[in-house]
XYZ file of C-alpha atoms in Angstrom:
470
model
C 142.873 87.895 182.789
C 144.649 89.919 180.106
C 142.471 92.201 177.981
C 143.291 92.239 174.279
C 142.953 95.607 172.519
C 143.195 96.034 168.749
C 143.115 99.764 167.933
C 144.487 101.174 164.716
C 147.123 103.137 166.609
C 148.917 102.892 169.941
C 150.926 105.906 171.108
C 153.406 105.326 173.939
C 154.011 108.558 175.833
C 151.630 111.452 176.470
C 154.055 114.356 176.215
C 153.766 117.120 173.635
C 154.753 114.904 170.689
C 152.664 111.899 171.702
C 149.597 114.052 172.317
C 150.009 115.753 168.932
C 149.882 112.371 167.166
C 147.096 110.915 169.324
C 144.858 113.973 169.013
C 145.553 114.260 165.295
C 144.712 110.585 164.744
C 141.536 110.839 166.823
C 140.456 113.861 164.766
C 140.710 111.641 161.683
C 138.445 109.083 163.347
C 141.238 106.593 163.995
C 140.755 104.316 167.056
C 143.694 105.290 169.286
C 145.134 103.998 172.553
C 147.495 106.250 174.489
C 149.781 104.694 177.126
C 151.389 106.919 179.778
C 153.073 105.922 183.038
C 153.098 109.450 184.481
C 151.089 112.605 183.958
C 149.680 113.550 180.585
C 151.405 116.565 179.130
C 154.909 115.333 179.868
C 157.635 117.059 181.845
C 157.179 120.344 179.875
C 160.812 121.186 180.472
C 160.868 123.784 177.701
C 157.994 125.719 179.273
C 159.609 125.691 182.698
C 162.834 126.932 181.156
C 160.996 129.705 179.302
C 159.291 130.778 182.534
C 162.630 130.887 184.381
C 164.210 132.913 181.567
C 161.259 135.321 181.600
C 161.643 135.862 185.349
C 165.360 136.477 184.902
C 164.640 139.000 182.149
C 162.363 140.924 184.554
C 165.145 140.994 187.125
C 167.575 142.307 184.522
C 165.064 144.950 183.439
C 164.907 146.219 187.017
C 168.693 146.124 187.299
C 169.169 148.186 184.125
C 166.148 150.476 184.512
C 168.393 153.443 185.356
C 169.609 153.404 181.743
C 166.055 154.372 180.757
C 165.766 157.095 183.381
C 163.976 154.959 185.982
C 165.416 154.685 189.487
C 164.963 151.301 191.240
C 166.669 149.088 193.784
C 168.542 145.837 193.284
C 166.216 142.935 192.363
C 166.012 139.885 194.627
C 164.514 136.515 193.773
C 161.666 135.141 195.895
C 162.292 131.445 195.248
C 158.854 130.249 196.404
C 157.100 132.776 194.157
C 159.490 131.962 191.313
C 158.682 128.265 191.547
C 154.965 129.068 191.610
C 155.358 131.147 188.446
C 157.277 128.355 186.710
C 154.695 125.708 187.602
C 151.801 127.972 186.634
C 153.348 128.463 183.185
C 154.014 124.737 182.766
C 150.459 123.745 183.712
C 148.494 126.662 182.260
C 147.063 124.515 179.461
C 146.780 121.283 181.457
C 143.047 121.114 180.766
C 143.817 120.637 177.077
C 145.393 117.250 177.788
C 143.379 116.186 180.832
C 142.165 112.550 180.762
C 138.527 113.663 180.498
C 139.222 115.720 177.387
C 141.253 112.925 175.788
C 138.368 110.543 176.420
C 135.954 113.042 174.870
C 138.140 113.110 171.774
C 137.890 109.337 171.512
C 141.351 108.486 172.867
C 141.598 105.518 175.235
C 144.122 106.412 177.947
C 145.924 103.584 179.758
C 148.057 104.495 182.747
C 150.967 102.131 183.166
C 154.376 101.005 181.970
C 154.464 99.931 178.322
C 156.575 96.891 177.441
C 156.906 95.196 174.062
C 156.070 91.505 174.268
C 156.883 90.991 170.589
C 157.221 93.164 167.466
C 153.442 93.667 167.214
C 152.297 93.656 170.864
C 152.694 95.936 173.868
C 151.597 95.044 177.379
C 150.498 97.748 179.813
C 148.355 97.740 182.982
C 147.007 94.242 182.378
C 146.183 94.835 178.730
C 147.776 93.409 175.593
C 147.670 96.054 172.840
C 148.034 94.834 169.275
C 147.446 97.779 166.908
C 148.261 98.217 163.259
C 150.952 100.791 164.121
C 152.825 102.094 167.172
C 154.310 105.516 167.861
C 156.968 105.793 170.572
C 156.982 109.280 172.115
C 158.599 108.661 175.488
C 160.819 111.768 175.435
C 164.395 112.168 176.631
C 166.241 112.446 179.924
C 169.482 113.978 181.156
C 172.625 111.843 181.041
C 175.410 112.479 183.544
C 179.041 112.389 182.355
C 181.620 110.008 183.766
C 183.489 112.189 186.280
C 185.331 110.875 189.307
C 183.398 111.586 192.498
C 180.214 112.726 190.744
C 178.153 109.976 192.325
C 178.949 111.265 195.794
C 177.635 114.834 195.423
C 174.163 116.322 194.836
C 173.710 117.047 191.148
C 171.080 119.166 189.421
C 170.104 118.580 185.796
C 167.970 120.461 183.299
C 165.126 118.152 184.388
C 165.381 118.816 188.137
C 166.729 122.360 188.491
C 163.276 123.956 188.463
C 162.407 122.323 191.805
C 165.112 124.222 193.713
C 164.026 125.451 197.142
C 166.856 127.988 197.485
C 168.610 130.193 194.961
C 172.162 128.873 194.437
C 174.742 131.230 195.880
C 177.592 129.941 193.698
C 176.438 127.785 190.800
C 178.865 125.565 188.888
C 177.361 124.677 185.518
C 178.742 122.082 183.104
C 177.683 122.225 179.460
C 178.409 123.839 176.111
C 175.030 124.006 174.367
C 171.972 126.224 174.256
C 170.427 124.948 177.470
C 173.631 125.484 179.437
C 173.988 129.090 178.302
C 170.308 129.868 178.875
C 170.436 128.566 182.439
C 173.778 130.233 183.156
C 172.456 133.657 182.173
C 169.102 133.157 183.914
C 170.617 132.204 187.266
C 173.185 134.988 187.017
C 170.409 137.520 186.449
C 168.485 136.113 189.412
C 171.432 136.742 191.700
C 173.634 133.634 191.628
C 177.356 133.695 191.002
C 177.736 131.437 187.965
C 180.766 129.606 186.600
C 180.206 127.924 183.229
C 182.564 125.088 182.258
C 182.706 123.448 178.826
C 184.989 120.696 177.540
C 185.261 122.331 174.149
C 183.972 125.527 172.590
C 180.670 127.025 173.676
C 177.820 126.721 171.164
C 179.985 124.585 168.857
C 177.199 124.079 166.323
C 176.696 127.823 165.773
C 178.587 130.167 163.482
C 181.046 132.380 165.327
C 179.302 135.564 164.203
C 176.172 134.331 166.030
C 177.734 132.842 169.151
C 180.304 135.544 169.927
C 177.778 138.312 170.804
C 176.122 135.928 173.268
C 179.405 135.023 174.953
C 180.322 138.715 175.190
C 176.966 139.429 176.851
C 177.352 136.582 179.361
C 180.803 137.763 180.383
C 179.570 141.355 180.634
C 176.815 140.229 183.006
C 179.315 138.420 185.218
C 179.216 134.770 184.118
C 182.701 133.272 184.523
C 183.469 131.036 181.529
C 186.012 128.216 181.332
C 186.023 126.844 177.770
C 188.212 123.954 176.565
C 188.294 122.727 180.163
C 187.888 119.203 181.526
C 186.524 118.384 184.975
C 188.807 115.681 186.370
C 187.238 115.200 189.787
C 184.399 116.382 192.009
C 184.607 116.482 195.784
C 182.508 117.780 198.665
C 183.847 120.560 200.896
C 182.540 122.284 204.010
C 180.116 124.647 202.246
C 179.414 122.852 199.001
C 181.643 121.195 196.450
C 184.809 121.687 194.477
C 185.760 120.806 190.909
C 189.300 119.953 189.856
C 189.906 121.264 186.338
C 192.368 120.796 183.518
C 192.408 123.360 180.765
C 194.530 125.299 178.312
C 195.941 127.344 181.198
C 196.859 124.296 183.266
C 195.225 122.718 186.283
C 192.981 124.548 188.733
C 189.982 124.347 191.057
C 186.628 126.093 191.361
C 184.261 125.899 194.310
C 180.513 126.329 194.478
C 177.383 125.602 196.470
C 175.477 123.819 193.670
C 176.408 121.763 190.617
C 174.186 121.813 187.532
C 174.862 119.600 184.512
C 173.135 120.690 181.313
C 174.714 118.488 178.713
C 173.860 115.226 177.016
C 170.412 113.703 176.769
C 169.218 110.223 175.810
C 165.928 108.696 174.729
C 163.786 107.298 177.550
C 163.561 103.610 176.664
C 163.793 101.850 180.032
C 161.112 99.202 180.371
C 160.117 99.209 176.703
C 162.221 96.106 175.882
C 163.096 97.358 172.408
C 164.994 94.167 171.462
C 161.727 92.229 171.780
C 160.225 94.638 169.249
C 163.293 94.457 166.963
C 163.836 98.184 167.349
C 167.442 99.378 167.137
C 169.093 102.218 168.981
C 171.522 104.636 167.379
C 173.613 105.744 170.322
C 171.370 107.734 172.651
C 168.349 107.745 170.340
C 165.960 105.341 168.659
C 167.098 104.835 165.087
C 164.642 106.257 162.554
C 164.547 106.941 158.843
C 163.449 110.165 157.101
C 159.806 109.196 157.652
C 160.428 108.596 161.389
C 159.904 104.849 161.032
C 162.105 102.631 163.208
C 163.804 99.377 162.247
C 160.432 97.763 162.970
C 158.259 98.960 160.067
C 155.163 98.937 162.280
C 156.689 101.367 164.786
C 157.475 105.077 164.544
C 159.523 107.148 167.010
C 159.155 110.897 167.477
C 160.098 113.741 169.819
C 162.919 113.311 172.289
C 162.910 109.532 171.781
C 164.156 110.083 168.213
C 165.798 113.496 168.669
C 167.121 113.779 172.248
C 169.174 116.806 171.250
C 166.028 118.740 170.303
C 165.463 120.710 167.128
C 162.207 118.988 166.236
C 158.630 120.200 165.948
C 155.934 118.143 167.690
C 153.288 119.291 165.218
C 155.615 118.786 162.255
C 156.568 115.253 163.294
C 152.936 114.409 163.989
C 152.100 115.512 160.467
C 154.836 113.318 159.001
C 153.632 110.278 160.946
C 149.935 110.795 160.195
C 150.489 111.348 156.477
C 152.556 108.208 156.206
C 150.567 106.093 158.627
C 146.963 107.051 157.904
C 146.944 108.584 154.433
C 149.703 106.398 152.935
C 151.358 109.517 151.527
C 155.145 109.790 151.256
C 156.389 112.073 154.018
C 159.820 113.069 155.249
C 160.833 115.120 158.244
C 162.128 118.489 157.060
C 164.536 119.280 159.889
C 166.024 122.314 158.126
C 162.613 123.978 158.003
C 162.156 123.871 161.778
C 163.441 127.084 163.407
C 165.998 126.604 166.187
C 166.346 129.154 168.951
C 168.711 129.847 171.828
C 166.853 132.049 174.284
C 169.740 133.931 175.765
C 169.966 137.712 175.608
C 170.840 138.416 172.871
C 168.995 135.435 171.441
C 170.015 133.320 168.477
C 167.584 131.845 165.968
C 168.085 130.200 162.614
C 166.185 128.249 159.994
C 167.119 126.563 156.745
C 170.712 126.156 155.637
C 173.622 127.951 157.253
C 176.410 129.384 155.113
C 178.543 126.213 155.104
C 175.628 123.941 154.198
C 174.405 126.358 151.537
C 177.813 126.375 149.842
C 177.584 122.595 149.550
C 173.978 122.622 148.307
C 174.156 125.443 145.745
C 176.613 126.248 142.966
C 176.734 129.881 144.071
C 175.264 131.728 147.026
C 174.731 135.308 148.136
C 174.823 136.576 151.715
C 172.909 139.593 152.990
C 173.287 141.138 156.449
C 171.550 143.990 158.227
C 172.431 145.289 161.707
C 169.971 145.926 164.518
C 171.454 149.383 165.067
C 169.779 150.440 161.794
C 166.329 149.657 163.251
C 164.581 152.545 165.051
C 162.811 150.382 167.626
C 166.060 148.712 168.663
C 167.362 152.052 169.943
C 164.105 152.777 171.763
C 164.363 149.404 173.515
C 168.085 149.676 174.172
C 168.820 146.476 172.211
C 170.750 147.729 169.190
C 173.307 144.889 169.259
C 172.920 142.074 166.745
C 172.179 141.454 163.089
C 170.286 139.318 160.611
C 172.047 137.124 158.049
C 170.204 135.736 155.034
C 171.686 133.178 152.635
C 170.228 132.914 149.133
C 171.103 131.170 145.906
C 172.417 133.276 143.030
C 168.852 134.124 141.935
C 168.020 135.498 145.368
C 165.933 132.575 146.628
C 166.150 132.175 150.394
C 168.072 129.097 151.518
C 168.340 130.025 155.186
C 168.381 132.848 157.700
C 169.942 133.480 161.080
C 169.397 136.250 163.616
C 171.356 137.187 166.707
C 169.720 139.885 168.784
C 166.744 140.815 170.928
C 163.653 138.726 170.114
C 165.417 136.599 167.515
C 163.248 133.576 168.361
C 160.145 135.564 167.340
C 161.707 137.462 164.438
C 162.737 134.209 162.708
C 159.122 133.179 162.025
C 158.626 134.729 158.546
C 161.969 133.332 157.447
C 160.773 129.789 158.169
C 158.141 130.310 155.494
C 160.586 131.911 153.067
C 163.115 129.077 153.502
C 160.470 126.373 153.130
C 159.167 127.879 149.869
C 162.603 128.976 148.631
C 160.957 132.348 148.201
C 162.715 135.302 146.608
C 164.329 137.562 149.182
C 162.608 140.492 147.498
C 159.291 139.193 148.894
C 160.412 140.442 152.301
C 159.888 143.994 150.995
C 156.145 143.313 150.999
C 156.131 142.670 154.756
C 154.604 145.643 156.549
C 154.285 146.331 160.260
C 153.072 149.041 162.622
C 156.285 151.066 162.619
C 158.377 151.202 164.716
C 158.772 147.495 165.476
C 161.702 145.105 165.685
C 160.106 143.221 162.783
C 161.333 145.959 160.452
C 164.527 143.903 160.307
C 162.803 141.526 157.856
C 162.179 144.235 155.247
C 165.568 145.781 155.903
C 167.312 142.490 155.119
C 166.061 142.707 151.533
C 167.315 146.266 150.991
C 170.862 145.237 149.951
C 169.403 142.920 147.291
C 167.313 145.706 145.766
C 170.130 148.227 146.067
C 172.575 145.940 144.276
C 170.065 145.446 141.466
C 169.543 149.189 141.009
C 173.261 149.822 140.544
C 173.603 147.520 137.555
C 174.563 149.451 134.373
C 171.537 148.210 132.408
C 169.141 149.275 135.157
C 170.886 152.664 135.462
C 170.435 153.245 131.709
C 166.723 152.491 131.984
C 166.397 154.853 134.953
C 168.173 157.641 133.045
C 165.961 157.079 130.023
C 162.771 157.254 132.100
C 164.038 160.344 133.927
C 164.658 162.116 130.632
C 161.072 161.530 129.600
C 160.137 164.293 132.005
């Protein structure tokens, strides 16, 4: 016999985004049902990636320790210990989303496959759920490209690579985005020979002044890069596999022991029966409006289901949904205010408008840059490469900021607040830190603005007048 449930809210998917909405709704006293077919907490791919990158950074620190006057040997990866570290990082906060805690918060967890029976009803584990609103938070999954022979060889993706039992000796990696470059550098630092192949340019969505230092660093560390190159065919050979390539320099081949594809992603929608719910897809994602509502006004989509390419904030999207759904307040997702980071070394981070977008949005803009080599701590850490770039309107209000350099993903944080508030760049001068720190770059970025103001003739006359007063 089917059980009929009528909560206010039904969340499908218990990953980071789904949990953020469910927990937020429960905190407001909203009866909430959470449907999940796997483990609560989701795949936590980003955490596993961060743990792998951290391990690779330790290996690189050992490798370059001699530059700091410390003598060491060559680092070697212990794959079993590495996997244990990655899993420990991914599950460190598992208790926060354990079924017992969700129940204590007032969330009814149903384990099973969710399927829409009609636009207002979902069936899962013998229950028919008919809430006032749905939120789809099923995440995204890797999509393999159409390459001849690919189906006949073992393929790793950004979802499965963390389960490796052996360190790849010669890794062939296909992809042009952030994830591809992060994994390429991490595996190179852990001892693999890495060949990175991209159909077009690497990091095509980034400004050249941000991407070029990263590509220089990857090549310096030994990553072989083939840009503007197409893989025509994949075949198995005695000790691995071989790729047949076509590029600007003609045809060629590369061989490796492992193939990793870190490219396209698509929303996980299998089994949902979206047509029954009158929910439309937009290519690889569920179509949503600015308020994250789908083509079915009773259903929202968030996280990887709506943004497979990333660049979203689970907490931010949860806030948009809860304001619109529970408080009936107008809410729009502010994508430009969510910092984006590429955790290579040097790292790239940006928030707000880039230079091209700012020129379209404002009648006049100003650009301020400051190099890392002017920061004391950067020399102490041996990371003096990189710079910060801040874009303002003509009055000096921050429209966006970008950083390429050590710790960029952390250093971008204050700029998210400045860009959201359209704060004056001069406010950065009020930021103080326990000198010397890399965060001095924030204050330094405002120095050119102040300096340019002090050189104006009117200001110089005032300064001379005050100086003459004694």
